[in-house]
Amino acid sequence: MREQKAELRQNMLHYLRTIEETQFKKKCAQISARLIMDPLWQSARVVAVTISMAREVETRSLIESAWASGKKVAVPQCEPKTKTLMFCPIDSFSSLKPGHLGLMEPDVSKTGRIDPADLELVIVPGVVFDRRGFRIGYGGGYYDRLLSIYQGPTLSLLLSDQFIDQIPAEAHDKKVQVLLTEKDRIDTGGFAGHAYGNKGERAD
Ligand SMILES: Nc1ncnc2c1ncn2[C@@H]1O[C@H](COP(=O)(O)OP(=O)(O)OP(=O)(O)O)[C@@H](O)[C@H]1O
Ligand SMILES: [Mg+2]
């Protein structure tokens, strides 16, 4: 399973690098425009968003838009020892510094932290997805760990090319509730669901 996921991840990362720059930017802009109109985004007052890198759907403009509409933005900091994420509120990109694996991370001494229970929407990053809401991330299990405790709304931003038929999901893999691509919006009904025993219901 692990090797199968690794191969699917590598193939997709390779494919993403082959997309022509203007095409990629155009798709990102379409996805962003959809997100900003999305009820899940519009109703969330506190949103958790990663700082995008290379061939990930671009998030800086989304963060700026969130600030402009009065939302609180929380960005993750990786804790490699425990493979957990800590979320820090930022109101400026100057609170970021290069961190784990070259990712831009918040400087906790400047930002403080936010309780995951206070997040109202988590934008979940991923490399490969299926239409059930399962995903392959970068392999650390960081987001699966977060989603085992965070029960609120989740949404992923992806190019429609990032879908495959079926992710080989394991028991710890958590579904994402809403998948937004440049072409469509899929509500998986998977509120904090997982591979086995998902009732697809919200806890509250
Ligand atoms: N809730 C959890 N508790 C303990 N270990 C976990 C949990 N979730 C995932 N893991 C472990 O993390 C490792 C990586 O998981 P997986 O291959 O699903 O990563 P991923 O989904 O690509 O990563 P991410 O969630 O960071 O995007 C697995 O070995 C798995 O056992
Ligand atoms: Mg996983």
Coordinates of C-alpha atoms and ligand atoms in Angstrom, one line a residue:
M1 CA 0.0 0.0 0.0
R2 CA 2.8 2.4 1.0
E3 CA 4.7 1.7 -2.3
Q4 CA 1.6 2.0 -4.3
K5 CA 0.8 5.4 -2.7
A6 CA 4.4 6.5 -3.2
E7 CA 4.3 5.6 -6.9
L8 CA 0.9 7.4 -7.5
R9 CA 2.3 10.5 -5.6
Q10 CA 5.6 10.5 -7.7
N11 CA 3.7 10.1 -11.0
M12 CA 1.3 12.9 -10.2
L13 CA 4.1 15.3 -9.0
H14 CA 5.9 14.5 -12.2
Y15 CA 2.8 15.2 -14.3
L16 CA 2.2 18.5 -12.5
R17 CA 5.6 19.7 -13.3
T18 CA 5.0 19.2 -17.0
I19 CA 2.0 21.6 -17.2
E20 CA 2.7 24.7 -19.0
E21 CA 3.0 27.8 -16.7
T22 CA 0.2 29.9 -18.2
Q23 CA -2.2 26.9 -18.3
F24 CA -1.3 26.2 -14.6
K25 CA -1.9 29.8 -13.6
K26 CA -5.2 29.9 -15.4
K27 CA -6.5 26.8 -13.7
C28 CA -5.4 28.2 -10.3
A29 CA -7.2 31.4 -11.0
Q30 CA -10.4 29.5 -11.9
I31 CA -10.1 27.4 -8.7
S32 CA -9.6 30.5 -6.5
A33 CA -12.5 32.2 -8.1
R34 CA -14.7 29.2 -7.2
L35 CA -13.4 29.0 -3.7
I36 CA -14.1 32.7 -3.0
M37 CA -17.8 32.1 -4.1
D38 CA -18.1 28.9 -2.1
P39 CA -20.5 28.9 0.9
L40 CA -18.1 26.9 3.0
W41 CA -15.4 29.5 2.5
Q42 CA -17.8 32.4 2.8
S43 CA -19.3 31.2 6.1
A44 CA -15.9 30.4 7.7
R45 CA -14.5 33.1 9.9
V46 CA -11.3 31.2 10.7
V47 CA -9.6 29.4 7.8
A48 CA -6.6 27.1 7.9
V49 CA -4.6 27.4 4.7
T50 CA -1.1 26.2 3.7
I51 CA 1.4 28.4 1.9
S52 CA 1.5 26.9 -1.5
M53 CA 4.7 25.9 -3.2
A54 CA 5.6 25.1 -6.8
R55 CA 2.8 23.1 -8.5
E56 CA 0.2 23.5 -5.7
V57 CA -2.9 25.5 -6.2
E58 CA -1.7 29.0 -5.4
T59 CA -2.9 30.2 -2.0
R60 CA -1.3 33.6 -1.3
S61 CA -4.0 35.4 -3.2
L62 CA -6.6 33.4 -1.3
I63 CA -5.1 34.4 2.0
E64 CA -5.1 38.1 0.9
S65 CA -8.7 37.7 -0.1
A66 CA -9.5 36.1 3.3
W67 CA -7.9 39.1 5.1
A68 CA -9.8 41.5 3.0
S69 CA -13.1 39.9 3.9
G70 CA -12.2 40.0 7.6
K71 CA -11.4 36.3 8.1
K72 CA -8.7 35.1 10.5
V73 CA -6.1 33.0 8.6
A74 CA -4.2 30.2 10.3
V75 CA -1.2 28.6 8.7
P76 CA 0.4 25.3 9.7
Q77 CA 3.7 24.7 11.2
C78 CA 5.0 21.1 11.0
E79 CA 6.3 19.4 14.1
P80 CA 8.4 16.7 12.5
K81 CA 9.1 14.7 15.7
T82 CA 5.4 14.0 16.3
K83 CA 4.3 14.6 12.7
T84 CA 1.6 16.9 13.9
L85 CA 0.6 20.4 12.8
M86 CA 0.3 23.5 14.9
F87 CA -1.7 26.4 13.5
C88 CA -0.7 30.0 13.9
P89 CA -2.8 33.0 13.0
I90 CA -1.0 35.4 10.6
D91 CA -2.1 38.8 9.4
S92 CA 0.9 39.4 7.2
F93 CA 3.3 37.3 5.1
S94 CA 6.1 38.9 7.0
S95 CA 5.3 36.5 9.9
L96 CA 6.6 33.6 7.8
K97 CA 10.0 32.2 7.6
P98 CA 11.6 29.2 5.9
G99 CA 11.0 26.1 8.0
H100 CA 10.7 22.3 7.7
L101 CA 11.6 21.0 4.1
G102 CA 11.9 24.6 2.9
L103 CA 8.2 25.3 3.5
M104 CA 7.3 28.8 4.6
E105 CA 6.2 28.5 8.2
P106 CA 4.8 31.0 10.7
D107 CA 7.2 32.4 13.3
V108 CA 5.4 31.2 16.4
S109 CA 7.2 33.8 18.6
K110 CA 5.5 36.5 16.5
T111 CA 2.1 34.9 15.9
G112 CA 1.1 32.7 18.8
R113 CA -1.0 29.7 18.1
I114 CA -4.6 28.8 17.6
D115 CA -6.6 25.9 19.0
P116 CA -7.6 23.5 16.1
A117 CA -11.1 23.5 17.6
D118 CA -11.4 27.2 16.7
L119 CA -10.8 26.5 13.0
E120 CA -14.0 26.8 10.9
L121 CA -12.5 25.5 7.7
V122 CA -9.4 23.5 6.9
I123 CA -8.1 23.6 3.3
V124 CA -6.4 20.2 3.1
P125 CA -3.5 19.9 0.7
G126 CA -2.9 16.8 -1.4
V127 CA -1.2 15.4 -4.5
V128 CA -3.6 12.8 -5.7
F129 CA -7.4 12.5 -5.0
D130 CA -10.4 10.4 -5.8
R131 CA -14.0 11.5 -6.0
R132 CA -14.9 9.9 -2.7
G133 CA -12.7 12.4 -1.0
F134 CA -9.7 10.2 -0.3
R135 CA -6.3 11.7 -1.0
I136 CA -2.6 11.1 -1.0
G137 CA -0.6 13.9 0.5
Y138 CA 3.2 14.1 0.9
G139 CA 3.3 11.0 3.0
G140 CA 3.8 12.3 6.5
G141 CA 0.3 11.6 7.8
Y142 CA 0.2 15.2 9.2
Y143 CA -3.2 16.0 7.8
D144 CA -4.6 12.5 8.6
R145 CA -3.6 13.1 12.2
L146 CA -5.2 16.5 12.2
L147 CA -8.4 15.2 10.7
S148 CA -8.6 12.5 13.4
I149 CA -9.1 15.3 15.9
Y150 CA -10.6 18.2 13.9
Q151 CA -14.2 17.5 13.2
G152 CA -15.2 20.7 11.2
P153 CA -15.5 21.4 7.5
T154 CA -12.7 20.4 5.1
L155 CA -12.0 21.4 1.5
S156 CA -9.3 20.6 -1.0
L157 CA -8.2 22.6 -4.0
L158 CA -7.0 20.6 -6.9
L159 CA -6.7 20.5 -10.7
S160 CA -9.2 18.0 -12.2
D161 CA -6.2 16.2 -13.6
Q162 CA -5.3 15.2 -10.0
F163 CA -8.1 12.8 -9.8
I164 CA -7.6 9.1 -10.1
D165 CA -10.3 6.4 -10.0
Q166 CA -9.5 5.1 -6.5
I167 CA -7.0 6.0 -3.9
P168 CA -5.8 2.9 -2.1
A169 CA -7.1 4.3 1.2
E170 CA -5.9 2.9 4.5
A171 CA -7.8 2.8 7.8
H172 CA -6.1 6.1 9.0
D173 CA -6.9 8.0 5.8
K174 CA -9.6 10.7 6.3
K175 CA -11.9 11.9 3.6
V176 CA -12.1 15.6 2.6
Q177 CA -15.7 16.9 2.6
V178 CA -15.5 19.2 -0.5
L179 CA -13.3 18.9 -3.6
L180 CA -13.0 22.0 -5.7
T181 CA -11.4 21.9 -9.2
E182 CA -11.3 24.3 -12.1
K183 CA -14.3 22.3 -13.4
D184 CA -16.4 21.1 -10.6
R185 CA -17.3 21.0 -6.9
I186 CA -17.8 17.6 -5.3
D187 CA -19.4 17.3 -1.9
T188 CA -18.3 13.8 -0.8
G189 CA -20.6 13.8 2.2
G190 CA -17.5 12.8 4.1
F191 CA -17.5 15.0 7.1
A192 CA -14.4 13.8 9.0
G193 CA -15.1 10.4 7.5
H194 CA -12.5 7.7 7.2
A195 CA -12.0 4.5 5.2
Y196 CA -14.0 2.2 7.5
G197 CA -17.2 3.0 9.3
N198 CA -17.7 6.5 7.9
K199 CA -21.3 7.5 8.7
G200 CA -20.9 10.7 6.6
E201 CA -22.5 12.7 9.4
R202 CA -21.4 15.8 11.2
A203 CA -20.6 15.3 14.8
D204 CA -22.7 18.2 16.0
Ligands
LIG1 N1 -4.2 9.4 13.1 C1 -3.0 8.9 13.0 N2 -2.3 8.4 14.0 C2 -1.1 7.8 13.9 N3 -0.5 7.6 12.7 C3 -1.1 8.1 11.6 C4 -2.3 8.7 11.7 N4 -2.7 9.1 10.4 C5 -1.7 8.7 9.7 N5 -0.7 8.1 10.4 C6 0.6 7.5 9.8 O1 1.2 8.4 9.0 C7 1.9 7.7 7.9 C8 1.6 8.4 6.6 O2 0.3 8.4 6.2 P1 -0.2 8.5 4.7 O3 0.7 7.6 3.8 O4 -1.6 8.3 4.6 O5 0.3 10.0 4.4 P2 -0.5 11.2 3.6 O6 -1.9 11.1 3.7 O7 0.1 11.2 2.2 O8 0.1 12.5 4.4 P3 -0.7 13.8 4.9 O9 -1.8 13.4 5.8 O10 0.4 14.6 5.6 O11 -1.1 14.5 3.7 C9 1.3 6.3 7.9 O12 2.4 5.4 8.2 C10 0.3 6.3 9.0 O13 0.3 5.1 9.8
MG2 MG -3.2 9.6 4.1

